[in-house]
XYZ file of C-alpha atoms in Angstrom:
388
model
C -29.402 40.813 -5.076
C -29.411 37.239 -4.344
C -29.938 36.299 -0.573
C -29.123 32.697 0.571
C -28.200 30.797 3.860
C -25.902 28.562 2.271
C -24.688 27.162 -1.160
C -24.540 23.297 -1.782
C -24.453 20.941 -4.821
C -27.597 18.884 -5.167
C -25.785 15.823 -4.578
C -23.821 16.992 -1.282
C -24.973 16.711 2.439
C -23.606 19.768 3.728
C -23.077 23.214 2.389
C -20.195 24.379 0.259
C -20.563 27.719 1.631
C -22.517 28.826 4.528
C -23.401 32.355 5.203
C -24.199 34.037 8.464
C -26.506 37.139 9.235
C -23.558 39.479 9.778
C -22.194 39.092 6.166
C -19.392 36.503 7.062
C -19.171 33.170 5.451
C -17.403 29.842 5.882
C -16.242 27.952 2.786
C -15.738 24.224 2.831
C -12.740 24.029 0.844
C -11.989 20.528 -0.087
C -9.411 20.916 -3.113
C -6.285 21.605 -0.286
C -2.915 20.070 -0.267
C -2.232 16.959 2.029
C -6.020 15.971 1.782
C -5.153 12.471 0.472
C -4.663 9.978 3.340
C -3.497 7.203 1.074
C 0.225 7.032 0.164
C 1.247 6.057 -3.197
C -2.401 6.226 -4.552
C -1.182 6.829 -8.221
C 1.104 3.420 -8.039
C 4.197 5.387 -8.866
C 6.609 3.670 -6.514
C 7.684 0.141 -6.403
C 10.915 -0.342 -4.541
C 10.623 -4.125 -4.414
C 10.531 -4.163 -8.316
C 7.659 -4.144 -10.778
C 6.358 -7.814 -10.713
C 6.290 -10.871 -8.756
C 4.007 -14.047 -8.268
C 4.918 -14.551 -4.472
C 1.670 -15.435 -2.869
C 0.591 -15.587 0.961
C 0.094 -12.850 3.337
C 1.253 -9.424 3.200
C 3.346 -9.396 -0.151
C 4.040 -5.986 -2.048
C 4.990 -5.126 -5.283
C 3.824 -1.530 -5.460
C 4.308 0.352 -2.289
C 1.732 0.405 0.241
C -0.384 -1.996 -1.902
C -0.424 -5.334 0.122
C -1.565 -8.539 -1.706
C -2.891 -11.596 0.032
C -4.356 -15.056 -1.283
C -5.105 -18.157 0.373
C -6.106 -21.588 -1.023
C -5.731 -20.788 -4.527
C -3.722 -23.471 -6.740
C -1.788 -21.041 -8.795
C -0.117 -17.624 -7.591
C -1.474 -14.514 -9.341
C 1.071 -12.094 -10.794
C 1.401 -8.702 -9.286
C 2.796 -5.789 -11.164
C 3.168 -2.210 -11.448
C 1.670 -1.796 -14.949
C 1.412 1.126 -17.510
C -1.733 2.933 -18.154
C -2.648 3.297 -21.747
C -2.946 6.447 -23.524
C -6.557 7.592 -24.468
C -8.205 6.199 -21.412
C -9.888 8.276 -18.673
C -7.293 7.519 -16.102
C -4.322 8.420 -18.453
C -6.178 11.847 -19.546
C -6.430 12.696 -15.584
C -2.773 12.368 -14.972
C -2.541 8.628 -14.012
C 0.468 6.429 -15.607
C 0.771 3.395 -13.339
C -1.545 0.961 -12.067
C -1.296 -1.799 -9.576
C -2.494 -4.853 -11.707
C -3.321 -8.583 -10.949
C -3.005 -11.269 -13.496
C -4.840 -14.517 -13.005
C -2.748 -16.977 -14.771
C -4.102 -20.602 -15.722
C -6.194 -21.727 -12.672
C -6.578 -25.753 -12.910
C -9.413 -25.845 -10.198
C -12.641 -23.967 -9.074
C -12.613 -21.439 -6.350
C -13.068 -23.140 -2.947
C -15.095 -21.989 0.045
C -12.211 -20.700 1.953
C -10.141 -19.214 -0.841
C -9.219 -15.493 -0.760
C -7.639 -12.843 -2.963
C -7.572 -9.527 -1.895
C -5.773 -6.226 -2.112
C -5.441 -3.956 0.891
C -3.616 -0.771 2.328
C -3.379 0.048 5.557
C -3.361 3.331 7.351
C -1.468 4.355 10.333
C -3.860 5.173 13.353
C -2.257 8.478 14.045
C -2.849 9.993 10.658
C -6.590 8.792 10.532
C -7.070 9.894 14.353
C -5.538 13.414 13.686
C -7.027 13.664 10.005
C -9.848 16.060 10.936
C -12.437 13.212 10.531
C -14.968 13.101 13.526
C -15.026 9.320 13.421
C -17.856 9.170 16.282
C -20.169 11.500 14.576
C -22.725 10.210 11.663
C -22.748 13.570 10.293
C -19.000 13.673 9.610
C -17.766 11.830 6.698
C -14.674 10.442 4.700
C -14.694 9.567 1.013
C -12.893 6.786 -0.801
C -12.444 7.227 -4.451
C -10.305 5.151 -6.952
C -10.307 3.727 -10.603
C -10.898 0.147 -11.341
C -10.574 -2.223 -14.682
C -11.477 -5.734 -14.676
C -11.117 -8.032 -17.904
C -14.239 -10.045 -16.660
C -17.650 -8.363 -16.179
C -18.747 -9.265 -12.744
C -19.475 -7.589 -9.324
C -16.685 -7.089 -6.884
C -16.549 -5.812 -3.317
C -14.495 -3.877 -0.762
C -14.663 -2.647 2.799
C -13.227 -0.372 5.588
C -12.130 -2.275 8.593
C -11.310 -0.484 11.751
C -8.231 -2.051 13.495
C -8.701 -0.650 17.311
C -12.523 -1.240 17.149
C -13.291 -4.236 14.974
C -16.050 -2.607 12.888
C -16.451 -2.872 9.165
C -18.296 -0.705 6.302
C -18.577 -2.707 3.097
C -19.421 -1.692 -0.282
C -20.039 -3.042 -3.704
C -17.849 -1.660 -6.634
C -21.031 -2.641 -8.979
C -21.196 -4.770 -11.941
C -18.161 -3.709 -13.929
C -18.006 -4.077 -17.661
C -15.279 -5.878 -19.107
C -12.118 -3.913 -20.031
C -13.651 -0.636 -18.829
C -12.144 1.822 -16.329
C -14.712 2.825 -13.740
C -14.620 5.285 -10.830
C -15.705 3.848 -7.581
C -16.755 6.415 -4.935
C -17.652 5.598 -1.247
C -18.854 7.972 1.130
C -18.569 6.548 4.772
C -19.914 8.225 8.022
C -18.752 8.211 11.436
C -19.942 5.853 13.914
C -20.519 6.487 17.655
C -18.658 2.716 18.295
C -15.503 3.426 16.710
C -12.174 4.105 18.246
C -8.781 5.169 16.662
C -5.633 5.164 18.858
C -3.478 8.057 18.443
C -0.279 5.718 17.745
C 1.911 4.086 14.979
C -0.218 0.965 14.741
C -2.606 0.197 12.150
C -5.646 2.556 12.446
C -7.739 0.626 9.388
C -7.333 -1.840 6.661
C -8.659 -0.534 3.287
C -9.749 -3.541 1.214
C -9.910 -2.278 -2.363
C -10.486 -5.692 -3.734
C -12.005 -8.804 -1.988
C -12.503 -12.213 -3.888
C -13.888 -14.387 -1.198
C -15.120 -18.046 -1.047
C -18.388 -18.704 0.466
C -17.059 -19.498 3.761
C -16.456 -15.898 3.906
C -19.688 -14.342 2.355
C -23.335 -14.137 3.258
C -26.369 -13.197 1.386
C -27.132 -10.893 4.690
C -23.793 -9.117 4.575
C -25.020 -5.721 5.009
C -23.307 -3.182 2.656
C -23.201 0.493 3.046
C -23.601 0.516 6.875
C -21.365 -0.018 9.830
C -21.565 -3.713 11.350
C -19.470 -5.570 13.698
C -16.754 -7.412 12.246
C -17.749 -11.022 11.120
C -15.008 -12.946 8.940
C -17.740 -14.821 7.502
C -19.673 -11.862 6.217
C -17.146 -9.750 4.545
C -19.440 -9.108 1.348
C -22.558 -10.617 -0.115
C -22.297 -13.828 -2.101
C -20.165 -13.302 -5.380
C -19.477 -14.961 -8.439
C -16.085 -16.783 -8.937
C -15.931 -15.873 -12.865
C -12.822 -13.844 -12.561
C -10.965 -16.441 -10.614
C -12.157 -19.262 -12.968
C -11.113 -17.192 -16.221
C -7.605 -17.870 -17.313
C -5.632 -14.911 -17.544
C -8.196 -12.506 -16.243
C -6.897 -9.141 -14.996
C -7.768 -6.420 -12.537
C -6.082 -2.945 -12.296
C -6.421 -0.319 -9.396
C -5.026 3.505 -9.554
C -6.022 6.789 -8.177
C -6.825 5.821 -4.851
C -7.909 8.716 -2.515
C -9.217 8.864 1.045
C -10.227 12.373 2.181
C -12.205 14.167 4.998
C -15.428 15.132 3.039
C -18.631 14.227 2.105
C -17.788 13.988 -1.721
C -14.980 12.837 -3.866
C -12.658 15.748 -5.024
C -10.087 15.553 -7.928
C -7.320 13.300 -7.050
C -4.198 14.914 -5.352
C -1.485 14.316 -7.571
C 1.974 14.316 -5.712
C 5.136 14.125 -7.147
C 7.254 11.093 -7.297
C 10.067 12.404 -4.697
C 7.045 13.205 -2.602
C 5.402 9.617 -2.738
C 8.769 7.947 -2.466
C 9.683 9.875 0.665
C 6.401 8.854 2.395
C 6.725 5.218 1.265
C 10.194 4.840 2.930
C 8.749 5.442 6.097
C 7.289 1.772 5.782
C 10.012 0.322 3.495
C 13.343 1.250 2.278
C 15.382 -0.768 -0.223
C 18.802 0.305 -1.645
C 19.267 -1.224 -5.080
C 22.565 -1.069 -7.051
C 22.147 1.085 -10.029
C 25.608 -0.503 -11.546
C 28.007 -3.277 -10.618
C 30.617 -1.507 -8.202
C 28.099 0.930 -6.548
C 29.140 1.638 -3.103
C 26.071 0.897 -0.438
C 27.431 2.158 2.756
C 30.382 2.342 5.041
C 31.419 0.253 8.059
C 34.456 -1.150 9.832
C 36.376 -4.388 9.885
C 35.606 -6.411 13.011
C 37.879 -9.176 12.385
C 40.032 -10.024 9.425
C 37.499 -11.632 7.424
C 33.948 -9.731 8.957
C 32.843 -6.250 8.939
C 30.038 -4.432 10.365
C 28.403 -2.005 7.781
C 26.119 1.086 8.836
C 23.340 2.198 6.491
C 21.519 5.476 7.249
C 17.900 5.452 6.198
C 16.537 8.303 4.249
C 13.631 9.126 6.519
C 13.017 8.145 10.164
C 10.959 4.789 9.788
C 7.673 3.970 11.371
C 9.319 1.510 13.955
C 12.302 -0.226 14.099
C 13.021 -2.949 11.407
C 13.811 -6.239 12.834
C 15.354 -7.978 9.684
C 17.304 -7.264 6.354
C 16.198 -8.273 3.016
C 19.000 -9.245 0.471
C 19.482 -10.776 -2.962
C 20.111 -14.116 -1.420
C 23.302 -14.572 -3.321
C 26.489 -14.222 -1.524
C 28.685 -13.157 -4.655
C 26.479 -9.972 -5.267
C 28.270 -8.324 -2.438
C 31.737 -7.622 -1.564
C 33.655 -5.199 0.951
C 36.220 -3.065 -0.197
C 39.095 -0.904 1.223
C 40.973 1.136 -1.178
C 41.879 -1.150 -4.288
C 41.186 -4.494 -2.082
C 37.852 -6.014 -2.723
C 36.867 -9.256 -0.705
C 33.689 -10.895 -2.019
C 31.299 -12.262 0.541
C 30.696 -15.880 1.321
C 27.275 -15.287 2.771
C 24.704 -12.878 2.275
C 24.921 -10.003 4.648
C 23.085 -10.469 7.841
C 21.054 -8.291 10.257
C 22.976 -6.733 13.095
C 20.262 -4.276 14.381
C 18.532 -1.227 13.610
C 16.782 2.093 15.091
C 14.387 4.052 13.322
C 17.244 5.974 11.835
C 19.975 3.550 10.939
C 20.282 -0.308 9.871
C 23.349 -2.435 10.666
C 24.451 -5.582 8.796
C 27.455 -8.152 9.277
C 29.201 -9.178 6.546
C 31.867 -12.330 6.046
C 34.147 -12.544 3.192
C 36.246 -15.150 1.554
C 39.682 -13.692 2.065
C 41.294 -12.162 5.257
C 43.677 -9.365 3.826
C 41.981 -6.113 5.520
C 43.035 -5.568 9.051
C 41.001 -5.331 12.145
C 39.702 -1.512 12.680
C 40.257 -0.347 9.128
C 37.014 1.603 7.715
C 35.502 -0.357 4.725
C 32.558 -0.204 2.266
C 30.093 -2.546 1.167
C 30.040 -2.889 -2.394
C 27.612 -4.329 -5.157
C 29.456 -6.831 -7.164
C 26.267 -7.112 -9.559
C 23.003 -4.982 -10.355
C 21.239 -7.633 -8.344
C 22.412 -6.545 -5.203
C 20.069 -5.006 -2.742
C 19.437 -4.438 1.043
C 15.960 -3.746 2.397
C 14.573 -2.780 5.677
C 10.670 -2.837 6.376
C 8.767 -1.185 8.976
C 5.190 -2.175 7.257
C 2.199 -1.857 9.289
């Protein structure tokens, strides 16, 4: 007979099983569904396309992974990349990564320059996750896989949006071209606050490459500090940025209420896509002639099209994204097809439905008739954003 009060791993801070004197026990079961607070952590979904070089604030390639750069002389390529077979992430079920490729840089990394990768969590999801964020004995644990083609130390941080506090960490001195698992266990703090609403709960900075005006030798890691934009991390090397065609990859991002990391919660592509569509939805034509959505002819040369969203979005979209080419779109009734002379324009939206207006080159469809918006090419798309 073995009599114990509790059972825990030698690296854990709380018991996996707690036993009471009456013979009952409480198990800390962490391998449970819906434990991963990150959406698209395996980088499966890329509604906007699989690669782009657009820089600036809040640009997306892989859904839910936001990229930002400022001050650099050449925009970095962002892509959904394939993970090579035979690697550790591949053996764990990961097939896609979010990959940055530096390109050919012609100048050094300036004091105000920035490259970063973030994902934002909705406040109500974090507030109701079960994390007692005001208690230093309650934890969330972040884990993710990274690979850099350049050996150097990188940094990340968790920024709380409703109360400006930051918890930073080092990714360690990574070995070149080697997949490394990063694990960070973060305690609560009595100064934190999280609103129970659909705004930003936190920014999770998975990779930050900062100029010296944004770093400091006394930027304390592994502890909660009041936000200071000049102390995002301790000082770091600029080797990655000044190396032409340097790459950095991320996959397997998981944030869970636990004092240790559990195995990644793999969700199906369909589950991840549905979760992503709360924040962004794009209808993309698979073939020329694809019907996009129904509407009605407002005048002899203009129609209003109504596009239902597949899920209720986080908030009401305020714009529509298009291919930028009018001839990619046409309006049709029976066998009559009228090519648009301008791209569709935003005409309003709820969280469930988006409306666009069209204008056609001809005027052969009578007012009041039902019509359909039609794709003339495979470049045709309509996109609606409710991103944080």
